mmCIF file of C-alpha atoms in Angstrom:
data_model
loop_
_atom_site.group_PDB
_atom_site.id
_atom_site.type_symbol
_atom_site.label_atom_id
_atom_site.label_comp_id
_atom_site.label_asym_id
_atom_site.label_seq_id
_atom_site.Cartn_x
_atom_site.Cartn_y
_atom_site.Cartn_z
ATOM 1 C CA MET A 1362 0.000 0.000 0.000
ATOM 2 C CA GLY A 1363 1.437 3.310 -1.081
ATOM 3 C CA PRO A 1364 1.574 6.581 0.840
ATOM 4 C CA ASP A 1365 -1.398 8.021 -1.070
ATOM 5 C CA GLN A 1366 -3.566 5.026 -0.196
ATOM 6 C CA GLN A 1367 -2.449 5.185 3.437
ATOM 7 C CA ALA A 1368 -3.313 8.889 3.583
ATOM 8 C CA TRP A 1369 -6.706 8.167 2.016
ATOM 9 C CA PHE A 1370 -7.510 5.437 4.559
ATOM 10 C CA ARG A 1371 -6.265 7.629 7.423
ATOM 11 C CA ALA A 1372 -8.584 10.431 6.312
ATOM 12 C CA LYS A 1373 -11.483 7.978 5.953
ATOM 13 C CA LEU A 1374 -10.877 6.598 9.459
ATOM 14 C CA LEU A 1375 -10.571 10.072 10.993
ATOM 15 C CA VAL A 1376 -13.798 11.269 9.352
ATOM 16 C CA TRP A 1377 -15.584 8.108 10.493
ATOM 17 C CA ARG A 1378 -14.341 8.559 14.067
ATOM 18 C CA GLU A 1379 -15.365 12.214 14.136
ATOM 19 C CA SER A 1380 -18.818 11.335 12.806
ATOM 20 C CA ILE A 1381 -19.311 8.780 15.583
ATOM 21 C CA LEU A 1382 -18.092 11.232 18.224
ATOM 22 C CA ALA A 1383 -20.440 13.922 16.888
ATOM 23 C CA ASP A 1384 -23.357 11.490 17.075
ATOM 24 C CA GLY A 1385 -22.409 10.714 20.668
ATOM 25 C CA ARG A 1386 -22.294 14.393 21.587
ATOM 26 C CA GLU A 1387 -25.699 14.862 19.958
ATOM 27 C CA THR A 1388 -27.152 11.961 21.924
ATOM 28 C CA LEU A 1389 -25.726 13.298 25.174
ATOM 29 C CA ALA A 1390 -27.152 16.751 24.515
ATOM 30 C CA HIS A 1391 -30.515 15.222 23.653
ATOM 31 C CA LEU A 1392 -30.600 13.115 26.821
ATOM 32 C CA GLN A 1393 -29.683 16.125 28.961
ATOM 33 C CA ALA A 1394 -32.147 18.464 27.269
ATOM 34 C CA GLU A 1395 -35.150 16.158 27.314
ATOM 35 C CA PRO A 1396 -35.580 14.395 30.651
ATOM 36 C CA LEU A 1397 -38.296 11.779 30.947
ATOM 37 C CA ARG A 1398 -41.475 13.576 31.936
ATOM 38 C CA GLU A 1399 -44.047 11.463 30.238
ATOM 39 C CA PRO A 1400 -47.267 11.538 32.272
ATOM 40 C CA ASP A 1401 -48.557 8.303 30.822
ATOM 41 C CA SER A 1402 -46.745 5.143 31.948
ATOM 42 C CA ALA A 1403 -46.993 3.605 28.448
ATOM 43 C CA ASP A 1404 -45.431 6.728 26.893
ATOM 44 C CA ARG A 1405 -42.727 6.725 29.569
ATOM 45 C CA ALA A 1406 -41.958 3.056 28.923
ATOM 46 C CA SER A 1407 -41.744 3.727 25.200
ATOM 47 C CA SER A 1408 -39.354 6.647 25.776
ATOM 48 C CA GLU A 1409 -37.217 4.587 28.136
ATOM 49 C CA THR A 1410 -37.028 1.818 25.546
ATOM 50 C CA ASP A 1411 -35.998 4.324 22.871
ATOM 51 C CA TRP A 1412 -33.313 5.712 25.151
ATOM 52 C CA ALA A 1413 -32.045 2.236 26.010
ATOM 53 C CA ILE A 1414 -31.728 1.388 22.321
ATOM 54 C CA GLU A 1415 -29.916 4.667 21.686
ATOM 55 C CA LEU A 1416 -27.499 4.024 24.554
ATOM 56 C CA ARG A 1417 -26.844 0.471 23.344
ATOM 57 C CA THR A 1418 -26.081 1.875 19.897
ATOM 58 C CA ARG A 1419 -23.672 4.395 21.404
ATOM 59 C CA ASP A 1420 -21.963 1.599 23.360
ATOM 60 C CA ARG A 1421 -21.437 -0.346 20.126
ATOM 61 C CA GLN A 1422 -20.059 2.809 18.546
ATOM 62 C CA ARG A 1423 -17.698 3.300 21.496
ATOM 63 C CA LYS A 1424 -16.289 -0.149 20.733
ATOM 64 C CA LEU A 1425 -16.069 0.786 17.067
ATOM 65 C CA ILE A 1426 -14.021 3.875 17.976
ATOM 66 C CA ALA A 1427 -11.522 1.587 19.727
ATOM 67 C CA LYS A 1428 -11.217 -0.431 16.512
ATOM 68 C CA ILE A 1429 -10.748 2.763 14.491
ATOM 69 C CA GLU A 1430 -8.040 3.878 16.933
ATOM 70 C CA ASP A 1431 -6.362 0.490 16.505
ATOM 71 C CA ALA A 1432 -6.479 0.863 12.710
ATOM 72 C CA LEU A 1433 -4.878 4.315 13.003
ATOM 73 C CA ARG A 1434 -2.187 2.838 15.259
ATOM 74 C CA ARG A 1435 -1.536 0.122 12.658
ATOM 75 C CA LEU A 1436 -1.255 2.817 9.984
ATOM 76 C CA ASP A 1437 1.363 4.626 12.090
ATOM 77 C CA ALA A 1438 3.241 1.366 12.660
ATOM 78 C CA GLY A 1439 3.146 0.388 8.968
ATOM 79 C CA GLU A 1440 1.029 -2.701 9.735
ATOM 80 C CA TYR A 1441 -2.252 -1.465 8.251
ATOM 81 C CA GLY A 1442 -3.619 -3.485 5.364
ATOM 82 C CA TYR A 1443 -1.915 -6.738 6.367
ATOM 83 C CA CYS A 1444 -3.684 -9.746 7.833
ATOM 84 C CA GLU A 1445 -2.874 -10.283 11.504
ATOM 85 C CA ILE A 1446 -3.130 -14.061 10.993
ATOM 86 C CA THR A 1447 -1.370 -14.721 7.689
ATOM 87 C CA GLY A 1448 0.590 -11.519 7.140
ATOM 88 C CA GLU A 1449 -0.808 -11.312 3.598
ATOM 89 C CA PRO A 1450 -2.096 -8.005 2.219
ATOM 90 C CA ILE A 1451 -5.804 -7.387 2.746
ATOM 91 C CA ALA A 1452 -7.612 -6.602 -0.516
ATOM 92 C CA LEU A 1453 -8.238 -2.895 -1.033
ATOM 93 C CA ALA A 1454 -11.897 -3.608 -1.796
ATOM 94 C CA ARG A 1455 -12.236 -5.233 1.642
ATOM 95 C CA LEU A 1456 -10.515 -2.296 3.328
ATOM 96 C CA GLU A 1457 -12.752 0.100 1.423
ATOM 97 C CA ALA A 1458 -15.832 -1.761 2.651
ATOM 98 C CA ARG A 1459 -14.473 -2.265 6.187
ATOM 99 C CA PRO A 1460 -11.504 0.020 6.912
ATOM 100 C CA ILE A 1461 -10.989 -1.579 10.336
ATOM 101 C CA ALA A 1462 -10.511 -5.078 8.897
ATOM 102 C CA THR A 1463 -7.602 -6.954 10.454
ATOM 103 C CA MET A 1464 -7.843 -10.164 8.420
ATOM 104 C CA THR A 1465 -8.109 -11.157 4.801
ATOM 105 C CA LEU A 1466 -11.525 -12.388 3.754
ATOM 106 C CA GLU A 1467 -10.303 -15.986 3.728
ATOM 107 C CA ALA A 1468 -8.754 -15.722 7.206
ATOM 108 C CA GLN A 1469 -11.923 -14.076 8.528
ATOM 109 C CA GLU A 1470 -14.079 -16.868 7.088
ATOM 110 C CA ARG A 1471 -11.819 -19.514 8.674
ATOM 111 C CA HIS A 1472 -11.968 -17.664 11.978
ATOM 112 C CA GLU A 1473 -15.777 -17.503 11.871
ATOM 113 C CA ARG A 1474 -16.033 -21.201 10.978
ATOM 114 C CA MET A 1475 -13.810 -22.075 13.941
ATOM 115 C CA GLU A 1476 -15.955 -19.908 16.234
ATOM 116 C CA ARG A 1477 -19.085 -21.693 15.022
ATOM 117 C CA VAL A 1478 -17.524 -25.098 15.609
ATOM 118 C CA SER A 1479 -16.373 -24.083 19.088
ATOM 119 C CA ARG A 1480 -19.782 -22.637 19.907
ATOM 120 C CA ASP A 1481 -21.549 -25.816 18.733
ATOM 121 C CA ASP A 1482 -19.461 -27.986 21.069
#
């Protein structure tokens, strides 16, 4: 992977991270600005469910930020774009679709098959 491609992926990762952080700030502002004051218990339950879903989504995004940070660290270390299992280059199309990928498609499929077998035991 050349310097131009690395710079492109770095920019993509940074924009993605900033977008997630902005969404998180928006959620926080929304939760602080609109406390639960639903007079009807059904409406209150619905609002609480909506908030719980939103917070679960933000938690998943927090984990995604950690993966983005790891991808940026790998870029800095010159390890980005290489499979952590086989050491082979990860296809650019795969990195385009999933910039935080750490394995080639084949290695990922093997890994998922092994997880399924282990889970079935």
